[in-house]
DNA sequence: GCTAAATTCGGGAACGTTTGCGTAAATAAA
DNA sequence: TTTATTTACGCAAACGTTCCCGAATTTAGC
C-alpha cells in the first residue's frame, strides 16, 4: 500500500538541475536566479510537489508538531481549549497531537513518553488529578523541551503557565451564594493536591471570612485521586446529605462534579434551589436548559488555549533559551440562574 | 532549544559494534548472537535509548500515525468516537492526529491536505455537511491511501465504512412518537445531501407510511450547507411555528439540532411535551437532566470509533491491496423520557 | 582433513531534505 | 589586461534508521 511520492529529485531531473538548486529555489534563496526559481516553482506545482515533512523533520531535527495532554477530550472545557490551540497552531504551520490521561497518572506517563518519542517540538500540559510525581516533567523541561502548563499547573516548575483566576472565580461564586441568603455552603471540589483545587478553596474561604461566616471543614469535600468525577460527586453528596447539619447550598468546582451533584439531587428528588442551591464550574453550553437552569462559573477555555499555544510557540521559536517565564491569568465569567435563586421573594418575581 | 538525542550509533560506539548490528539486535534479528543482543539491550536501556520515529518513518516510508477528521471535536458524539479510535490505536502503536472541519468544505480540504502531507498511513473521515466535491477523497483513495468513512459517508467511494442503522433508528423514534399519539411530526434534519440525512429521512417516512399517516413535506426541514446547527434549528423552528398547521412533535436528527430546538421551545415558553413533543439524536450525557428529561436516539459512538480504526488498520497492514470492502452497521439505542410522553393519562401516572 | 553450510557481523546505500563548501562564469574594480 | 568580487549553481555530507550484500569465522557433513 504505497502512496507514490514526487520528490525534489524528480524536479531536478526534469529540469536538469541539482537537488540543492531545486531545494534552494523552493525556499526562495537569494543565490538562485529568478529565472531558475520560476521554472522550478512552475514545474513543482504542475506535478503537485509536496515536500516530505518527515525528511524535513529528520534534517531539521524538529517536527513542527506539538503535543497536548488533557484529562479527557470529551469534556467540553478541554475540547474548547483544544479548539483554541488548534486555531492558532494551524495558522502557524504546526500540527497538534492530542492525548488524554483519563485522570490516570500511569496513562499520563505513557502518553507523555509517546508524545516525546514522536519528537514533538513542545508540550502543552494540564496534569491528571492523580499526578504526584512530576519528575518526568522536570526532566523534560531541564532537557530543554518547551512546556507550557495550563489549567492544572505544577507549581514548582518554572515555565510559562496560563490559568484562570480560580481564587476570584470561586470567591465571587461564594459571595453570590451568601448574598442569596445561603450560609451552610458545601464545597465539592477536586483532588486536594491540584493547583486549581487549592486556589478555588482559597477563594471560597476568603469569601466566607469576609462575610463573617465560619468555615465548617465538614462541608469541604475533595474527590479522591484517580477517581471518576461523577461517582465521586454522588458519594460526596450522599455523605453530605447524611450528616446532621446539612448544607443549604453546593458549590462544585468542575464540569463533571457539577453534573454529578445535579444528577444526585434530581435522583433523590431534592428541590433546587428550595432545598439546596447549586452552582458549579461548567463549560457546557446547555446549562441553561437544565432543570433548573444552572448558575455557573465559566472559564474562557478557547482563550486559554490560544494563549497557551502562543506561549509555547514563543518558547519553541526563541533563538536563545528563555529564562523569564510568566503566568497569564484569565478572568472567569459567572452566569447566575435559577439554581441559586434565594428561597423566598426573588423567585416568585422571576416567574 | 535542542533536546539531546541518544542514537543507535552511540550504542554501537560504546560497544564496539556497527550500527547495523545494533539495529538488528534491537529488532531481535536471528542473525545476531544472543550474547550480543543481551549487551545491546542492556546498554540501550541503561542510556535510555529511544528510537527516533522520524528516522524510522523516513526509512520505512510510513509514519505509524493516522488522521481523523470530524466536524467538531467539542461535539460529544465525535469526541466519543475519537476516544474509541484512540483506545485501540494506542495499543497498536499508532498515533492519532485529530482535525476538524467545522462544517466548512474549504477547511476540510485544507485539513486533509495537511494530514496527507504529514504522511499519515491512513485516514478516518466523516465529511462536513458542506462537502459536495468528493474528488479529493477519490483521488487519495485511488492513489492507495487507506480510507475508512464513518457516520457521514460518501456513497460512491468503495471502501470500508461504519455507520449506525440510521434508518431503523429514525423509524423507531418516529413510531414511538406515533404510539404516543402524535401525528403532525416535524423532521428537523441535516443538510439534504448527507448520507445520514437521507437514511434518517427514509426511516421517518417508512414509519409514517406504516401507520398510515400521510407525510406532509412542509414538516420536513433541512439545514443549509455550511450553516451552524443551533441557529439553523432556531430558524427552522420559527418557521414551523409560523405555519398555520403547526406540528405537535419535533424529531431532530443531530445533537446540536436537538439542543437548538429545545432552546427555541424553552425560549418561547412552549410546553414540552404538552404543546410540543421533542425527541432527537444526542450523545450528551446530561439529557436526562434537562427540562424536561429528553427522549433521545443515542449512537454507539465509542464502538463506532473502535470498529472504524480496526477497519483502517486492517487496510493499512494488509500485505496486498484490499478489494473487498464492507460496511458495518451498528444499532442505535433509544431512551424515551418525558419529552415525548403523551399528553393525557400517562404523564399523570409518572408524577 | 577438506568442502559446504550455517552463524555472526560490518560496509554502505537508501529514505528526502537542507546546507556548507567549492567553483565556474560573469561582472566590477584596478 | 589583470585581479577581485559577485552570481549561480553542483557536490557531498548529514539527520537516524533499516536492510542488502559480502565476508569472516565457526560448525557440520562425509
XYZ file of C-alpha atoms (C1' of nucleotides) in Angstrom:
762
model
C 0.000 0.000 0.000
C 2.266 2.748 -1.167
C 1.329 6.191 -1.894
C 3.550 7.473 -4.650
C 5.719 10.399 -3.768
C 7.095 13.100 -6.011
C 10.400 14.303 -4.663
C 12.752 17.168 -5.141
C 14.904 14.890 -7.210
C 12.138 14.409 -9.746
C 12.051 18.133 -10.284
C 15.815 18.301 -10.505
C 15.991 15.613 -13.152
C 13.158 17.011 -15.177
C 14.812 20.399 -15.288
C 18.422 19.284 -15.494
C 19.311 20.827 -12.161
C 20.763 19.527 -8.939
C 18.640 18.790 -5.917
C 20.359 21.509 -3.972
C 19.423 24.095 -6.543
C 15.842 22.950 -6.536
C 15.720 22.980 -2.771
C 17.096 26.485 -2.664
C 14.764 27.625 -5.391
C 11.780 26.303 -3.494
C 12.909 28.104 -0.390
C 13.400 31.268 -2.401
C 17.108 31.516 -1.719
C 18.870 34.642 -2.957
C 21.571 32.639 -4.635
C 19.255 31.251 -7.274
C 18.412 33.245 -10.355
C 14.859 34.418 -10.740
C 14.562 32.549 -13.998
C 15.544 29.250 -12.410
C 13.227 29.877 -9.497
C 10.386 30.488 -11.867
C 10.990 27.260 -13.741
C 11.277 25.253 -10.546
C 8.179 26.709 -8.947
C 6.199 26.241 -12.093
C 7.211 22.651 -12.571
C 6.777 21.911 -8.881
C 3.165 22.936 -8.901
C 2.496 21.338 -12.229
C 3.390 17.932 -10.810
C 1.867 18.845 -7.459
C 5.036 18.589 -5.452
C 4.586 18.345 -1.690
C 7.676 18.445 0.475
C 8.090 15.371 2.618
C 7.680 16.634 6.177
C 9.326 13.568 7.596
C 12.509 14.163 5.690
C 12.417 17.799 6.684
C 11.883 16.852 10.308
C 14.788 14.462 10.252
C 17.059 17.012 8.734
C 15.876 19.970 10.783
C 15.592 17.956 13.958
C 12.199 19.287 14.677
C 8.784 18.098 13.700
C 6.621 21.193 13.606
C 4.152 19.413 15.777
C 3.273 19.959 19.378
C 1.605 17.711 21.878
C -1.232 18.498 24.218
C -2.385 16.330 27.053
C -5.623 16.834 28.918
C -7.604 14.613 31.211
C -10.351 13.931 28.687
C -11.309 15.428 25.380
C -14.978 14.574 25.797
C -15.057 17.265 28.434
C -16.306 20.453 26.893
C -13.856 22.576 28.824
C -10.909 20.752 27.348
C -12.275 20.406 23.868
C -12.781 24.152 23.766
C -9.195 24.620 24.850
C -8.084 22.292 22.106
C -10.097 24.284 19.623
C -8.248 27.364 20.724
C -4.892 25.679 20.477
C -5.640 24.292 17.052
C -6.907 27.548 15.659
C -3.561 29.247 16.052
C -1.351 26.206 15.573
C -2.760 25.575 12.120
C -2.056 29.120 11.048
C 1.496 28.856 12.232
C 2.030 25.596 10.397
C 2.050 23.394 13.444
C 0.364 20.108 13.876
C -1.360 19.323 17.147
C -1.199 15.843 18.604
C -3.859 15.319 21.217
C -3.583 12.881 24.087
C -5.695 12.232 27.143
C -4.745 10.902 30.536
C -8.242 9.970 31.671
C -7.085 11.027 35.149
C -4.604 8.193 35.338
C -1.032 9.039 36.282
C 0.210 5.906 34.623
C -1.573 6.644 31.388
C -0.335 10.187 31.540
C 3.214 8.919 31.772
C 2.765 6.606 28.837
C 1.197 9.288 26.735
C 3.914 11.788 27.504
C 6.561 9.275 26.614
C 4.740 8.526 23.428
C 4.493 12.188 22.544
C 8.114 12.961 23.282
C 9.280 9.916 21.388
C 7.444 11.333 18.392
C 9.833 14.255 18.641
C 7.333 16.934 19.301
C 8.680 20.450 19.452
C 6.773 21.371 22.564
C 4.207 20.238 25.065
C 1.003 21.654 26.480
C 0.053 20.099 29.784
C -2.839 20.002 32.197
C -1.925 17.295 34.687
C -4.180 14.457 35.733
C -5.720 14.573 39.170
C -3.711 11.534 40.141
C -0.339 13.001 39.321
C 2.021 13.261 42.271
C 5.352 12.521 40.718
C 6.281 15.395 38.449
C 9.858 14.326 37.881
C 9.249 13.442 34.254
C 8.060 16.956 33.539
C 11.049 18.372 35.361
C 13.408 16.176 33.444
C 11.904 17.096 30.094
C 11.896 20.746 30.998
C 15.509 20.588 32.043
C 16.480 18.843 28.846
C 15.133 21.843 27.038
C 11.723 20.662 25.866
C 9.435 23.689 25.776
C 6.498 23.109 28.102
C 3.531 25.299 28.924
C 1.143 24.345 31.682
C -2.474 25.376 31.595
C -5.407 24.945 33.959
C -3.886 22.382 36.281
C -0.305 23.554 36.565
C 2.582 22.142 38.507
C 3.779 24.796 40.874
C 7.464 24.098 41.185
C 8.392 24.006 37.530
C 9.412 27.380 36.252
C 7.914 27.860 32.815
C 5.062 29.702 31.142
C 1.633 28.973 32.577
C -1.893 30.045 31.846
C -4.674 29.709 34.325
C -7.950 31.355 35.136
C -8.326 33.406 38.250
C -9.627 30.477 40.205
C -9.455 32.242 43.505
C -11.528 35.177 42.376
C -13.829 32.945 40.372
C -14.585 30.872 43.432
C -14.740 33.942 45.647
C -17.385 35.591 43.513
C -19.457 32.447 43.260
C -19.377 32.012 47.017
C -20.246 35.639 47.631
C -23.170 35.235 45.278
C -24.477 32.336 47.344
C -24.024 34.297 50.544
C -25.873 37.273 49.140
C -28.702 34.999 48.150
C -29.013 34.017 51.753
C -27.195 30.715 51.869
C -24.942 30.067 54.818
C -24.069 26.411 55.007
C -22.269 26.237 51.710
C -20.611 22.960 50.853
C -17.582 22.911 48.598
C -17.454 19.840 46.392
C -14.058 20.040 44.865
C -11.274 18.241 43.121
C -8.357 16.256 44.402
C -6.595 18.103 47.170
C -3.158 18.342 45.596
C -4.297 20.055 42.401
C -3.364 23.678 41.898
C -6.873 24.589 40.848
C -8.302 22.943 43.934
C -6.161 24.966 46.291
C -6.943 28.203 44.536
C -10.661 27.603 44.407
C -10.769 26.537 48.007
C -8.845 29.663 48.936
C -11.422 31.784 47.140
C -14.237 30.028 48.920
C -12.615 30.510 52.317
C -11.863 34.149 51.642
C -15.479 34.842 50.760
C -16.748 33.112 53.880
C -14.338 35.007 56.073
C -15.149 38.290 54.512
C -18.791 37.807 55.355
C -18.053 36.559 58.818
C -19.317 33.065 58.214
C -17.300 30.408 59.990
C -15.946 27.761 57.691
C -17.098 24.278 58.568
C -14.457 21.867 57.356
C -17.056 19.126 57.259
C -18.533 20.961 54.297
C -15.347 20.914 52.281
C -15.003 17.698 50.342
C -12.399 16.540 47.897
C -12.554 13.765 45.371
C -10.008 11.002 45.515
C -7.045 10.862 43.143
C -7.767 8.794 40.085
C -11.458 8.660 40.842
C -14.054 9.432 38.219
C -15.806 12.672 38.969
C -19.451 11.648 38.627
C -19.465 8.739 41.063
C -17.191 10.672 43.373
C -19.645 13.536 43.364
C -22.506 11.176 44.135
C -20.613 9.668 47.062
C -19.784 13.072 48.449
C -23.370 14.247 48.083
C -24.611 11.178 49.822
C -22.247 11.772 52.696
C -23.162 15.430 52.914
C -26.860 14.637 52.989
C -26.247 12.060 55.657
C -24.678 14.393 58.156
C -26.845 16.002 60.754
C -26.274 19.603 59.824
C -26.883 19.520 56.115
C -25.634 22.178 53.750
C -28.115 24.508 52.113
C -26.004 25.100 49.034
C -23.462 23.255 46.934
C -20.553 24.787 45.115
C -18.994 22.291 42.737
C -15.701 23.136 41.151
C -15.648 21.249 37.903
C -17.821 20.380 34.985
C -18.270 16.749 35.862
C -18.652 17.404 39.564
C -21.390 19.886 38.863
C -23.412 17.500 36.747
C -22.684 14.733 39.238
C -24.189 16.798 42.040
C -27.137 17.795 39.921
C -27.795 14.210 38.972
C -27.711 13.181 42.609
C -30.082 15.922 43.691
C -32.586 15.104 40.986
C -32.373 11.421 41.598
C -33.185 11.942 45.255
C -35.818 14.451 44.440
C -34.196 17.279 46.344
C -35.644 20.546 45.164
C -33.247 23.094 43.700
C -32.835 25.716 44.970
C -35.549 25.355 47.607
C -33.899 22.581 49.498
C -30.464 23.004 48.067
C -28.890 25.626 45.882
C -26.310 24.618 43.300
C -23.613 26.475 41.468
C -20.652 24.991 39.720
C -17.805 25.407 37.317
C -19.018 24.366 33.889
C -18.345 24.982 30.257
C -21.305 23.059 28.989
C -23.352 25.031 26.506
C -26.648 23.700 27.729
C -26.609 24.560 31.419
C -29.416 26.999 30.823
C -31.572 24.183 29.521
C -31.166 22.111 32.630
C -33.791 21.738 35.261
C -33.420 24.162 36.902
C -31.253 26.414 34.789
C -27.878 26.234 36.403
C -25.760 29.007 37.811
C -22.225 28.539 36.623
C -18.679 29.753 36.696
C -17.471 29.614 33.159
C -13.845 29.549 32.164
C -12.616 31.217 28.967
C -11.422 27.925 27.597
C -10.875 28.885 23.981
C -8.842 31.883 25.030
C -6.889 29.737 27.424
C -5.992 27.508 24.504
C -4.880 30.339 22.260
C -2.703 31.963 24.890
C -1.153 28.648 25.887
C -0.161 27.801 22.337
C 1.142 31.292 21.749
C 3.334 30.999 24.794
C 4.547 27.637 23.655
C 5.412 28.827 20.176
C 7.242 31.696 21.763
C 9.417 29.194 23.604
C 9.850 26.957 20.590
C 10.792 29.670 18.188
C 13.005 31.619 20.518
C 16.593 31.804 19.323
C 18.154 31.516 22.737
C 16.997 29.805 25.910
C 14.170 31.634 27.617
C 14.714 32.252 31.300
C 11.984 34.744 32.069
C 8.685 32.971 32.486
C 5.265 34.377 33.151
C 1.912 33.149 34.321
C -1.043 34.553 32.486
C -4.256 34.805 34.456
C -7.600 34.966 32.704
C -10.848 36.059 34.271
C -13.680 33.616 34.844
C -17.225 34.573 33.946
C -20.295 33.994 36.056
C -23.823 33.320 34.976
C -26.342 33.275 37.774
C -29.577 31.437 37.127
C -32.392 29.790 38.989
C -30.356 27.127 40.719
C -29.090 29.767 43.111
C -32.160 31.940 43.497
C -32.945 32.738 47.101
C -35.804 30.751 48.502
C -38.300 33.500 49.072
C -39.238 36.645 47.234
C -36.939 36.755 44.254
C -38.001 33.525 42.690
C -41.612 34.498 42.627
C -40.726 37.667 40.865
C -38.948 35.697 38.217
C -41.861 33.611 37.188
C 16.436 24.683 22.032
C 17.696 21.234 21.378
C 16.791 18.163 23.082
C 19.712 15.783 23.140
C 19.200 12.512 21.397
C 20.869 9.198 22.003
C 21.151 7.265 18.778
C 21.889 3.810 17.631
C 25.377 4.955 16.786
C 26.096 5.847 20.391
C 25.342 2.301 21.355
C 27.437 0.949 18.522
C 30.466 3.002 19.504
C 30.158 2.224 23.175
C 30.082 -1.476 22.461
C 32.480 -1.550 19.560
C 29.821 -2.717 17.122
C 28.410 -1.422 13.890
C 25.129 0.387 13.643
C 23.686 -2.377 11.550
C 24.428 -4.928 14.219
C 22.894 -2.764 16.896
C 19.838 -2.134 14.778
C 19.380 -5.833 14.215
C 19.987 -6.631 17.848
C 17.309 -4.171 18.870
C 14.898 -5.716 16.450
C 15.761 -9.149 17.725
C 17.071 -10.426 14.430
C 18.015 -14.094 14.256
C 21.374 -13.307 12.799
C 22.706 -11.706 15.943
C 24.102 -13.822 18.753
C 22.175 -13.883 21.971
C 25.187 -12.562 23.826
C 25.457 -9.509 21.590
C 21.735 -8.939 21.817
C 21.945 -9.015 25.564
C 24.756 -6.470 25.662
C 22.970 -4.176 23.239
C 19.622 -4.350 25.004
C 21.237 -3.795 28.337
C 23.257 -0.822 27.248
C 20.333 0.585 25.325
C 18.135 0.735 28.354
C 20.942 1.923 30.592
C 21.319 5.061 28.495
C 17.571 5.211 27.911
C 17.696 4.787 24.176
C 14.548 5.731 22.307
C 14.394 5.046 18.596
C 13.825 8.130 16.533
C 10.407 7.651 14.962
C 11.084 10.261 12.340
C 14.093 8.420 11.020
C 12.143 5.190 11.062
C 9.300 6.838 9.211
C 11.620 8.182 6.576
C 13.219 4.841 6.082
C 10.064 2.745 6.267
C 8.028 5.209 4.298
C 5.255 5.156 6.782
C 4.596 7.176 9.857
C 2.579 4.943 12.131
C 0.116 7.727 12.536
C -3.379 8.040 11.187
C -5.553 11.075 10.687
C -9.142 11.566 11.663
C -11.340 14.408 10.566
C -14.675 15.218 12.133
C -16.864 18.272 12.010
C -16.106 19.351 15.553
C -14.450 17.694 18.483
C -16.434 19.706 21.017
C -19.390 17.624 19.953
C -19.812 14.753 22.354
C -20.701 12.326 19.607
C -17.418 12.893 17.862
C -15.257 13.090 20.951
C -16.598 9.714 21.989
C -15.719 8.345 18.588
C -12.237 9.752 18.936
C -11.930 8.101 22.324
C -12.787 4.824 20.709
C -10.310 5.347 17.915
C -7.553 6.330 20.306
C -8.117 3.444 22.631
C -7.191 0.887 20.020
C -4.711 2.977 18.074
C -2.515 3.460 21.133
C -2.378 -0.248 21.757
C -1.373 -0.904 18.207
C 1.368 1.712 18.348
C -0.371 4.247 16.196
C -0.602 7.920 16.753
C -3.870 9.712 16.064
C -3.856 13.142 14.536
C -7.167 14.875 15.008
C -8.563 17.531 12.736
C -11.901 19.267 12.499
C -13.682 20.748 9.540
C -16.150 22.901 11.481
C -18.614 22.089 8.698
C -16.589 24.035 6.175
C -15.713 22.288 2.936
C -12.785 24.594 2.429
C -11.384 23.926 5.870
C -11.948 20.247 5.342
C -9.872 20.396 2.189
C -7.062 22.248 3.911
C -7.031 19.858 6.819
C -6.966 16.805 4.600
C -4.114 18.230 2.631
C -2.304 18.974 5.831
C -2.852 15.472 7.119
C -1.774 13.761 3.939
C 1.272 15.969 3.641
C 2.239 14.717 7.086
C 2.417 11.297 5.503
C -0.252 9.626 7.536
C -0.736 5.949 6.927
C -4.490 6.161 6.753
C -7.487 8.417 7.130
C -10.735 8.275 9.062
C -13.384 10.564 7.631
C -16.778 11.919 8.484
C -17.456 14.567 5.880
C -18.595 18.090 6.597
C -22.167 18.999 5.809
C -20.941 21.396 3.174
C -18.960 18.861 1.211
C -20.140 18.346 -2.342
C -16.911 17.802 -4.192
C -15.522 14.453 -3.140
C -12.869 14.275 -5.813
C -10.033 14.711 -3.330
C -11.161 11.663 -1.419
C -11.482 9.714 -4.625
C -8.034 10.750 -5.719
C -6.460 9.798 -2.420
C -8.304 6.537 -2.366
C -7.178 5.755 -5.866
C -3.589 6.572 -5.030
C -3.794 3.878 -2.425
C -4.295 5.840 0.779
C -6.355 3.678 3.120
C -9.574 5.491 3.994
C -12.452 4.481 6.203
C -15.602 6.546 6.321
C -17.761 6.675 9.415
C -21.055 8.337 10.268
C -21.305 10.647 7.288
C -20.003 8.506 4.484
C -19.572 9.250 0.820
C -21.643 6.800 -1.113
C -19.748 6.370 -4.318
C -16.331 5.568 -2.918
C -15.817 1.894 -2.436
C -14.010 1.352 0.848
C -14.755 0.240 4.394
C -17.478 2.200 6.143
C -19.085 2.144 9.529
C -22.431 3.703 10.227
C -25.290 3.284 12.603
C -28.578 1.963 11.403
C -29.909 5.425 10.814
C -32.985 4.246 9.018
C -34.077 1.941 11.783
C -33.027 4.423 14.457
C -35.222 7.081 12.907
C -38.000 4.595 12.209
C -38.199 3.537 15.842
C -38.135 7.087 17.119
C -40.927 8.045 14.769
C -43.002 5.017 15.681
C -42.550 5.913 19.302
C -43.983 9.355 18.669
C -46.870 7.901 16.736
C -47.662 5.455 19.501
C -47.669 8.296 21.965
C -50.383 9.877 19.940
C -48.511 12.429 17.894
C -49.473 12.821 14.276
C -48.015 16.022 12.895
C -44.398 15.095 13.388
C -41.832 17.532 12.063
C -38.444 16.289 10.987
C -35.683 18.778 11.686
C -32.745 17.325 9.933
C -29.335 17.882 8.468
C -28.209 19.047 5.086
C -30.041 17.234 2.353
C -27.051 15.699 0.625
C -25.647 13.922 3.655
C -25.867 10.156 3.788
C -27.176 10.218 7.329
C -29.857 12.680 6.385
C -31.218 10.505 3.619
C -31.241 7.425 5.784
C -32.938 9.102 8.717
C -35.489 10.706 6.499
C -36.197 7.336 4.938
C -36.772 5.861 8.383
C -39.127 8.640 9.276
C -41.112 8.239 6.075
C -41.284 4.484 6.451
C -42.695 4.801 9.948
C -45.310 7.289 8.854
C -46.376 5.139 5.940
C -46.569 2.047 8.028
C -49.012 3.766 10.324
C -50.957 5.264 7.514
C -50.086 8.841 8.306
C -49.621 10.997 5.243
C -46.265 12.694 5.100
C -46.512 16.452 4.933
C -43.397 17.719 3.180
C -43.847 21.064 4.857
C -42.874 19.321 8.061
C -39.554 18.070 6.730
C -36.883 20.677 7.084
C -33.206 20.594 6.277
C -30.434 22.835 7.449
C -28.350 24.677 4.928
C -24.879 23.520 3.933
C -22.191 25.177 5.985
C -24.683 26.582 8.445
C -24.214 26.217 12.178
C -26.735 23.839 13.616
C -28.059 25.848 16.547
C -29.115 28.987 14.675
C -30.335 26.827 11.813
C -32.518 24.904 14.217
C -33.901 28.108 15.651
C -34.752 29.408 12.192
C -36.465 26.173 11.261
C -38.439 26.110 14.494
C -39.525 29.660 13.979
C -40.729 28.831 10.500
C -42.512 25.700 11.681
C -44.291 27.606 14.420
C -45.259 30.268 11.950
C -47.129 27.991 9.612
C -50.839 27.541 10.021
C -50.904 23.844 10.732
C -48.276 23.512 13.371
C -46.541 20.256 14.212
C -47.283 18.558 17.506
C -43.901 16.880 17.753
C -40.333 17.511 16.672
C -37.833 14.876 15.678
C -34.362 16.385 15.458
C -31.615 14.330 13.901
C -28.433 15.571 15.478
C -27.006 16.586 18.794
C -26.831 20.260 18.047
C -30.156 20.344 16.266
C -31.814 18.750 19.246
C -30.465 21.268 21.709
C -31.198 24.023 19.232
C -34.844 23.004 19.098
C -35.036 22.629 22.842
C -33.527 26.057 23.342
C -36.059 27.565 20.995
C -39.001 25.893 22.658
C -37.923 26.977 26.115
C -37.170 30.477 24.999
C -40.656 30.824 23.561
C -42.172 29.149 26.532
C -43.697 26.313 24.572
C -44.524 23.493 26.937
C -42.874 20.147 26.297
C -44.494 17.762 25.645
C -47.918 19.350 26.169
C -47.681 21.763 23.314
C -44.847 20.070 21.503
C -43.081 16.775 21.959
C -39.375 16.514 21.279
C -37.074 13.665 20.511
C -33.660 13.864 18.967
C -30.387 12.236 18.198
C -27.983 13.038 21.012
C -24.939 11.670 22.709
C -24.911 14.181 25.501
C -24.629 12.558 28.895
C -26.925 15.013 30.568
C -30.093 14.780 28.510
C -31.862 13.243 31.469
C -31.087 16.350 33.488
C -32.706 18.660 31.007
C -36.071 20.233 31.479
C -37.911 18.103 30.621
C -35.789 14.975 30.507
C -35.235 14.374 26.839
C -36.081 11.356 24.761
C -33.135 10.526 22.601
C -31.700 8.322 19.937
C -28.211 7.505 21.052
C -25.468 6.305 18.742
C -22.810 3.858 19.913
C -20.082 6.359 19.259
C -17.226 4.720 21.104
C -17.886 1.454 19.361
C -18.110 3.261 16.061
C -14.643 4.606 16.719
C -13.144 1.256 17.589
C -14.581 -0.513 14.589
C -13.552 2.273 12.247
C -9.942 2.198 13.405
C -9.858 -1.562 13.272
C -11.036 -1.478 9.703
C -8.457 1.134 8.868
C -5.600 -0.809 10.420
C -6.769 -3.809 8.503
C -6.335 -1.828 5.288
C -3.027 -0.340 6.357
C -1.449 -3.559 7.459
C -2.733 -5.692 4.650
C 0.046 -7.141 2.548
C -1.769 -6.832 -0.713
C -4.341 -4.372 -1.945
C -7.746 -4.937 -0.429
C -10.579 -5.098 -2.918
C -13.385 -6.468 -0.824
C -14.907 -3.732 1.251
C -17.670 -3.894 3.772
C -19.997 -1.541 5.561
C -20.528 -2.245 9.201
C -23.853 -1.177 10.621
C -24.279 -0.582 14.348
C -27.569 -0.369 16.165
C -28.766 2.873 17.671
C -30.215 2.910 21.171
C -33.331 4.729 22.258
C -34.137 6.274 25.588
C -37.666 7.518 25.940
C -38.295 10.136 28.593
C -40.761 12.831 29.455
C -40.239 14.996 26.414
C -42.282 12.515 24.406
C -44.880 11.476 26.961
C -48.384 11.543 25.605
C -50.406 14.473 26.752
C -53.030 12.761 28.817
C -53.049 9.811 31.141
C -49.531 8.555 31.121
C -47.890 11.686 32.329
C -50.059 11.910 35.377
C -49.132 8.404 36.264
C -45.486 9.331 36.081
C -45.610 12.111 38.578
C 41.004 -33.043 6.567
C 38.544 -30.749 3.099
C 34.429 -28.656 1.322
C 29.777 -26.895 2.347
C 26.855 -24.660 5.135
C 25.495 -22.021 8.901
C 26.348 -18.231 12.027
C 27.553 -13.604 13.079
C 28.871 -9.387 11.936
C 30.342 -4.902 9.128
C 30.153 -1.791 4.959
C 27.438 1.076 2.787
C 23.396 2.589 0.282
C 18.965 4.410 0.760
C 14.771 7.261 2.561
C 14.094 13.090 1.080
C 15.637 17.021 2.592
C 18.949 21.126 3.838
C 23.269 23.432 3.710
C 28.467 24.218 3.976
C 31.747 24.488 0.716
C 33.804 24.647 -3.763
C 33.889 26.517 -8.375
C 32.916 28.018 -12.817
C 31.253 32.109 -15.299
C 30.097 36.834 -15.287
C 30.788 41.294 -13.708
C 33.248 45.033 -11.333
C 37.362 47.242 -9.782
C 42.207 48.237 -10.557
C 44.525 43.402 -19.102
C 44.731 41.572 -14.579
C 42.666 40.829 -10.251
C 38.867 40.857 -7.035
C 34.130 40.259 -6.336
C 29.690 38.705 -7.197
C 26.365 35.469 -9.069
C 24.529 30.932 -9.800
C 24.942 26.542 -9.373
C 26.704 21.469 -8.095
C 28.907 18.072 -4.778
C 28.506 15.746 -0.909
C 27.646 15.256 3.915
C 24.327 14.951 7.349
C 19.848 13.756 10.035
C 18.886 8.242 12.326
C 17.261 4.353 10.678
C 16.882 -0.293 8.012
C 18.497 -3.786 5.112
C 21.007 -5.808 1.028
C 25.269 -7.880 0.342
C 29.520 -9.552 1.298
C 32.918 -11.607 4.344
C 34.988 -13.771 8.211
C 34.574 -17.263 11.404
C 32.653 -21.369 13.168
C 30.246 -25.692 12.670
C 28.641 -29.663 10.048
C 28.990 -33.313 6.516
C 31.493 -37.150 4.707
